[in-house]
C-alpha cells in the first residue's frame, strides 16, 4: 500500500470503553432500561462478522506471494499464511493487502465514483479495511459502542444510523479527497458517536449527571477528531459520519415522556397527552430537513464533479495539519 492511501481507522482506538461506560452509567430511565434487558444484540455482531469475513476474502484475493513474485521485490509478512500473508511493511504498515487490491474490490476513489459512475463505492468502502490493525481497532469500537445502543434502541434504528452515517462519511470524503483511495468503517462509527450525543441532548431531562455525561462524550469525540488531523487518515469521513449520525439521532432516538409510557396506569384525563416533548418534535423536524438538504446538495456537487476545496479553502486543515515533523500530501487537498 502506498503512503498516499488514506485509511479511516486512526481515530477510533480510544472510543470503546469510555463510550460504553457513558451509556451504561448515565441512563436512569426505568422503562427503557427494562426493555433493554429483553433485547438481544445481533445486528452489531453480524456487522463484525461481515467485516472480518470481507477482510479474509480480500486477503485471499490479494495473494501477496503471487504478485510479489511477479515484481521480484520485497517479502511478504507472515509468509507461513500462504496467500493470506500481508504486504511488506514498507508498503502497508497496518498488516493488510495492497492498495491495488483494495481499489479493485471497492475502495473509495473519486475518479471511479464520478468519472466512471461507480457510485456503489460509496457503500463498499465501508466494509473494507487497510489492514488487520485497522480492522481490530474499528471492530472493538463497534462492539463497545454498538451493542449497548442496539440493546437500548433496537437493530432497525441503529442499523440505519450505522449505514447512513457510513454513506455520509463517504460522500464528504469524496468531495474533498480526489487522488487517494479511502477505506474503513470509522465514518459509520463516528455516526454512532454523533447519535449518542444527540440522544443525550434530545432526552436531556431523563438523565442524571447530565453535565458529566455531556463532557465525557464531548472529550471522547474531540480526541478522536483531533487524531484525524494526522497524515493519511481520512478525517472528512469521520466528520461526515459524525454529522450524519448526530442528525439521525434526533430523528430516530428520542424517548417518549415517562408519563406517556405510564398512561395506562393512571385515570383517564390525567397524564401526558403528547408522546414527545415540544423540543423533541422541533429537533426532529429540523434534523430531517437538514439531512435531506445536506445529502441532496452533497450528492449533486459530487456527481457534477465539484471539488469541495474550491468552496472551502481552509477545510483541508480538518484532515491534515502540516507540522515540522510531517508534511501533508498535496493529493489530499
Tab-separated table of C-alpha atoms in Angstrom:
chain	number	residue	atom	x	y	z
A	1	UNK	CA	0.000	0.000	0.000
A	2	UNK	CA	1.448	3.365	-0.968
A	3	UNK	CA	1.855	6.011	1.691
A	4	UNK	CA	-0.638	8.200	-0.139
A	5	UNK	CA	-3.506	5.864	0.621
A	6	UNK	CA	-5.982	7.076	3.191
A	7	UNK	CA	-7.451	4.842	5.850
A	8	UNK	CA	-10.290	5.701	8.207
A	9	UNK	CA	-9.013	3.859	11.217
A	10	UNK	CA	-6.651	6.129	13.054
A	11	UNK	CA	-9.296	7.904	15.126
A	12	UNK	CA	-11.196	5.063	16.685
A	13	UNK	CA	-8.769	3.351	19.045
A	14	UNK	CA	-9.840	5.247	22.151
A	15	UNK	CA	-13.582	5.213	21.598
A	16	UNK	CA	-14.590	1.893	23.064
A	17	UNK	CA	-14.672	1.563	26.832
A	18	UNK	CA	-15.238	5.243	27.570
A	19	UNK	CA	-18.241	5.399	25.278
A	20	UNK	CA	-19.686	2.207	26.681
A	21	UNK	CA	-19.247	3.485	30.231
A	22	UNK	CA	-21.152	6.625	29.317
A	23	UNK	CA	-24.086	4.585	28.077
A	24	UNK	CA	-24.208	2.188	30.992
A	25	UNK	CA	-23.686	4.708	33.749
A	26	UNK	CA	-25.869	7.665	32.786
A	27	UNK	CA	-29.173	6.061	31.881
A	28	UNK	CA	-31.773	6.309	34.639
A	29	UNK	CA	-34.856	5.739	32.546
A	30	UNK	CA	-36.598	2.748	34.118
A	31	UNK	CA	-38.936	1.752	31.286
A	32	UNK	CA	-36.304	1.891	28.552
A	33	UNK	CA	-33.688	0.141	30.687
A	34	UNK	CA	-36.137	-2.660	31.434
A	35	UNK	CA	-36.799	-3.101	27.737
A	36	UNK	CA	-33.056	-3.136	27.031
A	37	UNK	CA	-32.665	-6.287	29.131
A	38	UNK	CA	-35.042	-8.109	26.780
A	39	UNK	CA	-33.318	-7.016	23.576
A	40	UNK	CA	-30.592	-9.217	22.211
A	41	UNK	CA	-27.972	-7.506	20.108
A	42	UNK	CA	-27.483	-9.482	16.912
A	43	UNK	CA	-27.014	-6.889	14.165
A	44	UNK	CA	-23.801	-5.397	15.548
A	45	UNK	CA	-22.191	-8.861	15.950
A	46	UNK	CA	-23.292	-9.601	12.377
A	47	UNK	CA	-21.609	-6.400	11.210
A	48	UNK	CA	-18.423	-7.526	12.958
A	49	UNK	CA	-18.596	-10.983	11.361
A	50	UNK	CA	-19.247	-9.433	7.938
A	51	UNK	CA	-16.258	-7.088	8.228
A	52	UNK	CA	-13.953	-9.905	9.312
A	53	UNK	CA	-15.231	-12.158	6.506
A	54	UNK	CA	-14.690	-9.432	3.922
A	55	UNK	CA	-11.144	-8.881	5.179
A	56	UNK	CA	-10.374	-12.606	4.854
A	57	UNK	CA	-11.729	-12.631	1.299
A	58	UNK	CA	-9.691	-9.531	0.433
A	59	UNK	CA	-6.511	-11.149	1.757
A	60	UNK	CA	-7.259	-14.318	-0.197
A	61	UNK	CA	-7.685	-12.355	-3.417
A	62	UNK	CA	-4.641	-10.197	-2.645
A	63	UNK	CA	-2.357	-13.274	-2.590
A	64	UNK	CA	0.826	-11.450	-1.648
A	65	UNK	CA	3.310	-14.237	-2.577
A	66	UNK	CA	1.964	-14.432	-6.118
A	67	UNK	CA	2.055	-10.780	-7.095
A	68	UNK	CA	5.301	-10.073	-5.206
A	69	UNK	CA	6.902	-12.969	-7.075
A	70	UNK	CA	5.991	-11.259	-10.334
A	71	UNK	CA	7.519	-7.984	-9.129
A	72	UNK	CA	10.640	-9.677	-7.718
A	73	UNK	CA	10.881	-7.208	-4.852
A	74	UNK	CA	10.123	-7.209	-1.137
A	75	UNK	CA	8.996	-10.023	1.120
A	76	UNK	CA	5.522	-10.788	2.392
A	77	UNK	CA	4.919	-10.618	6.151
A	78	UNK	CA	3.844	-13.836	7.934
A	79	UNK	CA	4.637	-15.946	4.856
A	80	UNK	CA	3.502	-19.090	6.676
A	81	UNK	CA	-0.056	-17.876	5.998
A	82	UNK	CA	0.466	-18.508	2.307
A	83	UNK	CA	-1.854	-16.468	0.088
A	84	UNK	CA	-3.242	-14.776	3.235
A	85	UNK	CA	0.148	-13.278	4.157
A	86	UNK	CA	0.472	-9.491	4.452
A	87	UNK	CA	2.117	-6.970	2.174
A	88	UNK	CA	5.645	-5.799	3.075
A	89	UNK	CA	5.503	-3.297	5.922
A	90	UNK	CA	7.079	-0.587	3.794
A	91	UNK	CA	4.011	-0.822	1.541
A	92	UNK	CA	1.383	-1.373	4.229
A	93	UNK	CA	2.381	-0.938	7.890
A	94	UNK	CA	-1.122	-1.977	9.021
A	95	UNK	CA	-0.617	-5.656	8.054
A	96	UNK	CA	-3.018	-5.875	5.157
A	97	UNK	CA	-3.452	-6.075	1.391
A	98	UNK	CA	-2.072	-3.858	-1.342
A	99	UNK	CA	-3.736	-0.620	-2.350
A	100	UNK	CA	-4.280	-2.068	-5.821
A	101	UNK	CA	-6.338	-4.919	-4.340
A	102	UNK	CA	-8.417	-2.550	-2.216
A	103	UNK	CA	-9.051	-0.297	-5.197
A	104	UNK	CA	-10.095	-3.251	-7.347
A	105	UNK	CA	-12.513	-4.542	-4.691
A	106	UNK	CA	-14.378	-1.297	-3.980
A	107	UNK	CA	-12.242	1.288	-2.167
A	108	UNK	CA	-13.451	4.871	-2.402
A	109	UNK	CA	-11.713	6.760	-5.202
A	110	UNK	CA	-13.063	9.982	-6.676
A	111	UNK	CA	-12.287	9.288	-10.324
A	112	UNK	CA	-14.061	5.957	-10.311
A	113	UNK	CA	-17.090	7.308	-8.434
A	114	UNK	CA	-17.591	10.399	-10.606
A	115	UNK	CA	-15.971	9.791	-13.987
A	116	UNK	CA	-16.703	6.072	-14.200
A	117	UNK	CA	-20.091	6.289	-12.442
A	118	UNK	CA	-19.208	3.694	-9.787
A	119	UNK	CA	-21.353	5.172	-7.034
A	120	UNK	CA	-21.525	1.801	-5.325
A	121	UNK	CA	-18.052	2.514	-3.960
A	122	UNK	CA	-19.651	4.957	-1.514
A	123	UNK	CA	-21.038	1.854	0.233
A	124	UNK	CA	-18.459	-0.867	-0.431
A	125	UNK	CA	-15.577	1.149	1.018
A	126	UNK	CA	-17.265	0.980	4.440
A	127	UNK	CA	-16.709	-2.796	4.537
A	128	UNK	CA	-13.042	-2.751	3.505
A	129	UNK	CA	-10.079	-2.227	5.833
A	130	UNK	CA	-6.482	-1.306	5.144
A	131	UNK	CA	-5.054	-3.950	7.478
A	132	UNK	CA	-5.637	-6.179	10.469
A	133	UNK	CA	-4.704	-3.370	12.896
A	134	UNK	CA	-7.214	-1.080	11.214
A	135	UNK	CA	-9.856	-3.843	11.335
A	136	UNK	CA	-9.312	-4.699	15.008
A	137	UNK	CA	-9.454	-1.055	16.116
A	138	UNK	CA	-12.720	-0.459	14.284
A	139	UNK	CA	-14.386	-3.706	15.322
A	140	UNK	CA	-13.512	-3.244	19.012
A	141	UNK	CA	-15.006	0.233	18.856
A	142	UNK	CA	-18.103	-1.101	17.102
A	143	UNK	CA	-18.618	-3.757	19.784
A	144	UNK	CA	-18.219	-1.332	22.702
A	145	UNK	CA	-20.413	1.373	21.185
A	146	UNK	CA	-22.870	-0.514	19.026
A	147	UNK	CA	-24.030	-3.401	21.210
A	148	UNK	CA	-25.264	-1.175	24.028
A	149	UNK	CA	-27.013	1.158	21.573
A	150	UNK	CA	-28.688	-1.778	19.846
A	151	UNK	CA	-29.858	-3.165	23.181
A	152	UNK	CA	-31.436	0.168	24.028
A	153	UNK	CA	-32.923	1.194	20.691
A	154	UNK	CA	-33.206	-1.960	18.601
A	155	UNK	CA	-31.466	-3.200	15.491
A	156	UNK	CA	-33.512	-1.234	12.939
A	157	UNK	CA	-32.694	2.232	14.233
A	158	UNK	CA	-29.047	1.503	14.999
A	159	UNK	CA	-28.600	-0.245	11.658
A	160	UNK	CA	-29.991	2.797	9.849
A	161	UNK	CA	-27.711	5.148	11.806
A	162	UNK	CA	-24.661	2.985	11.085
A	163	UNK	CA	-25.254	2.578	7.352
A	164	UNK	CA	-26.395	6.136	6.587
A	165	UNK	CA	-23.550	7.590	8.644
A	166	UNK	CA	-21.041	5.485	6.737
A	167	UNK	CA	-22.595	6.681	3.477
A	168	UNK	CA	-22.485	10.295	4.651
A	169	UNK	CA	-18.822	9.935	5.544
A	170	UNK	CA	-18.055	8.536	2.096
A	171	UNK	CA	-19.855	11.396	0.365
A	172	UNK	CA	-17.999	14.106	2.296
A	173	UNK	CA	-14.700	12.298	1.807
A	174	UNK	CA	-15.259	12.152	-1.961
A	175	UNK	CA	-15.967	15.880	-2.079
A	176	UNK	CA	-12.600	16.779	-0.530
A	177	UNK	CA	-10.189	13.920	-1.308
A	178	UNK	CA	-9.565	13.344	-5.007
A	179	UNK	CA	-6.416	11.341	-5.683
A	180	UNK	CA	-6.219	8.874	-2.796
A	181	UNK	CA	-8.214	5.777	-2.031
A	182	UNK	CA	-10.091	5.562	1.258
A	183	UNK	CA	-11.463	2.560	3.153
A	184	UNK	CA	-12.843	1.773	6.595
A	185	UNK	CA	-15.879	1.713	8.862
A	186	UNK	CA	-14.912	4.568	11.153
A	187	UNK	CA	-17.215	7.038	9.373
A	188	UNK	CA	-20.088	4.785	10.443
A	189	UNK	CA	-18.585	4.504	13.931
A	190	UNK	CA	-18.391	8.265	14.250
A	191	UNK	CA	-22.044	8.282	13.255
A	192	UNK	CA	-22.829	6.167	16.301
A	193	UNK	CA	-20.885	8.637	18.458
A	194	UNK	CA	-22.835	11.503	16.935
A	195	UNK	CA	-26.100	9.678	17.601
A	196	UNK	CA	-25.059	9.161	21.222
A	197	UNK	CA	-24.543	12.910	21.583
A	198	UNK	CA	-27.873	13.891	20.024
A	199	UNK	CA	-29.661	11.184	22.027
A	200	UNK	CA	-28.291	12.729	25.204
A	201	UNK	CA	-29.427	16.194	24.107
A	202	UNK	CA	-32.935	15.277	22.953
A	203	UNK	CA	-33.567	13.094	26.038
A	204	UNK	CA	-31.834	15.522	28.401
A	205	UNK	CA	-34.490	15.504	31.113
A	206	UNK	CA	-34.276	11.762	31.832
A	207	UNK	CA	-30.585	11.660	32.697
A	208	UNK	CA	-28.799	12.287	35.951
A	209	UNK	CA	-25.270	13.745	35.971
A	210	UNK	CA	-26.070	15.466	32.703
A	211	UNK	CA	-23.057	17.778	32.642
A	212	UNK	CA	-20.608	14.973	33.420
A	213	UNK	CA	-22.123	12.720	30.740
A	214	UNK	CA	-22.023	15.504	28.144
A	215	UNK	CA	-18.460	16.500	29.000
A	216	UNK	CA	-17.241	12.896	28.868
A	217	UNK	CA	-18.796	12.297	25.475
A	218	UNK	CA	-17.527	15.594	24.055
A	219	UNK	CA	-13.979	14.815	25.213
A	220	UNK	CA	-14.116	11.402	23.505
A	221	UNK	CA	-15.380	12.961	20.267
A	222	UNK	CA	-12.842	15.810	20.257
A	223	UNK	CA	-9.905	13.464	20.915
A	224	UNK	CA	-10.912	11.155	18.067
A	225	UNK	CA	-11.464	14.026	15.643
A	226	UNK	CA	-8.113	15.513	16.669
A	227	UNK	CA	-6.359	12.237	15.860
A	228	UNK	CA	-7.903	12.525	12.414
A	229	UNK	CA	-5.690	15.519	11.524
A	230	UNK	CA	-2.683	13.199	11.333
A	231	UNK	CA	-1.445	12.423	7.813
A	232	UNK	CA	-3.019	9.580	5.826
A	233	UNK	CA	-6.180	9.492	7.986
A	234	UNK	CA	-9.461	10.387	6.290
A	235	UNK	CA	-10.929	12.841	8.780
A	236	UNK	CA	-13.530	14.001	6.258
A	237	UNK	CA	-15.129	10.552	6.515
A	238	UNK	CA	-15.098	10.920	10.310
A	239	UNK	CA	-16.708	14.368	10.153
A	240	UNK	CA	-19.303	13.372	7.554
A	241	UNK	CA	-20.228	10.280	9.531
A	242	UNK	CA	-20.428	12.216	12.782
A	243	UNK	CA	-22.693	14.941	11.349
A	244	UNK	CA	-24.966	12.349	9.729
A	245	UNK	CA	-25.247	10.330	12.931
A	246	UNK	CA	-25.781	13.450	15.030
A	247	UNK	CA	-28.808	14.477	12.954
A	248	UNK	CA	-30.111	10.906	12.697
A	249	UNK	CA	-30.028	10.637	16.494
A	250	UNK	CA	-32.583	13.444	16.783
A	251	UNK	CA	-34.784	11.663	14.223
A	252	UNK	CA	-34.520	8.059	15.402
A	253	UNK	CA	-33.549	8.060	19.088
A	254	UNK	CA	-35.943	10.314	21.032
A	255	UNK	CA	-37.510	8.584	24.039
A	256	UNK	CA	-41.209	9.082	24.935
A	257	UNK	CA	-42.078	11.044	28.030
A	258	UNK	CA	-42.318	8.922	31.147
A	259	UNK	CA	-45.926	9.964	31.658
A	260	UNK	CA	-46.814	8.699	28.180
A	261	UNK	CA	-45.423	5.270	28.928
A	262	UNK	CA	-47.371	5.101	32.198
A	263	UNK	CA	-50.629	6.425	30.777
A	264	UNK	CA	-52.331	3.046	31.100
A	265	UNK	CA	-51.871	3.101	34.881
A	266	UNK	CA	-53.463	6.476	35.559
A	267	UNK	CA	-57.105	7.646	35.445
A	268	UNK	CA	-58.431	8.982	32.158
A	269	UNK	CA	-57.889	12.689	31.696
A	270	UNK	CA	-54.743	12.591	33.800
A	271	UNK	CA	-51.240	12.316	32.450
A	272	UNK	CA	-49.324	13.334	29.360
A	273	UNK	CA	-51.238	13.906	26.114
A	274	UNK	CA	-48.198	14.093	23.840
A	275	UNK	CA	-45.776	11.219	23.347
A	276	UNK	CA	-42.768	13.531	22.965
A	277	UNK	CA	-41.839	16.942	24.280
A	278	UNK	CA	-42.091	20.043	22.090
A	279	UNK	CA	-38.314	20.401	21.739
A	280	UNK	CA	-38.064	16.784	20.552
A	281	UNK	CA	-40.558	17.464	17.764
A	282	UNK	CA	-38.688	20.637	16.817
A	283	UNK	CA	-35.302	18.904	16.728
A	284	UNK	CA	-36.835	16.035	14.719
A	285	UNK	CA	-38.188	18.406	12.066
A	286	UNK	CA	-35.006	20.488	11.815
A	287	UNK	CA	-32.847	17.362	11.549
A	288	UNK	CA	-34.998	15.795	8.811
A	289	UNK	CA	-34.774	18.986	6.769
A	290	UNK	CA	-31.003	19.266	7.247
A	291	UNK	CA	-30.467	15.611	6.332
A	292	UNK	CA	-32.497	15.871	3.130
A	293	UNK	CA	-30.916	19.159	2.077
A	294	UNK	CA	-27.408	18.102	3.102
A	295	UNK	CA	-27.414	14.760	1.284
A	296	UNK	CA	-29.068	16.259	-1.796
A	297	UNK	CA	-26.614	19.159	-2.116
A	298	UNK	CA	-23.587	16.960	-1.393
A	299	UNK	CA	-24.571	14.294	-3.941
A	300	UNK	CA	-25.366	16.868	-6.622
A	301	UNK	CA	-21.994	18.549	-6.054
A	302	UNK	CA	-20.184	15.207	-6.082
A	303	UNK	CA	-21.636	13.879	-9.329
A	304	UNK	CA	-21.223	17.274	-11.005
A	305	UNK	CA	-17.516	16.924	-10.296
A	306	UNK	CA	-17.319	19.799	-7.807
A	307	UNK	CA	-14.255	19.987	-5.583
A	308	UNK	CA	-15.176	20.859	-2.016
A	309	UNK	CA	-11.827	22.571	-1.500
A	310	UNK	CA	-12.791	25.189	-4.103
A	311	UNK	CA	-15.687	26.255	-1.869
A	312	UNK	CA	-13.802	25.959	1.444
A	313	UNK	CA	-10.139	26.899	1.136
A	314	UNK	CA	-9.292	26.113	4.762
A	315	UNK	CA	-11.172	22.802	5.050
A	316	UNK	CA	-8.135	20.714	4.114
A	317	UNK	CA	-6.744	21.540	7.578
A	318	UNK	CA	-9.591	19.466	9.041
A	319	UNK	CA	-7.959	16.334	7.655
A	320	UNK	CA	-4.270	17.138	7.988
A	321	UNK	CA	-2.339	19.941	9.690
A	322	UNK	CA	1.276	20.247	8.470
A	323	UNK	CA	3.961	20.464	11.155
A	324	UNK	CA	7.752	20.372	11.335
A	325	UNK	CA	7.527	16.580	11.792
A	326	UNK	CA	5.415	15.822	8.696
A	327	UNK	CA	4.025	17.366	5.563
A	328	UNK	CA	0.531	16.862	4.302
A	329	UNK	CA	0.232	15.118	0.991
A	330	UNK	CA	-0.933	17.560	-1.639
A	331	UNK	CA	-3.112	14.832	-3.099
A	332	UNK	CA	-5.337	15.150	-0.022
A	333	UNK	CA	-6.190	18.774	-0.753
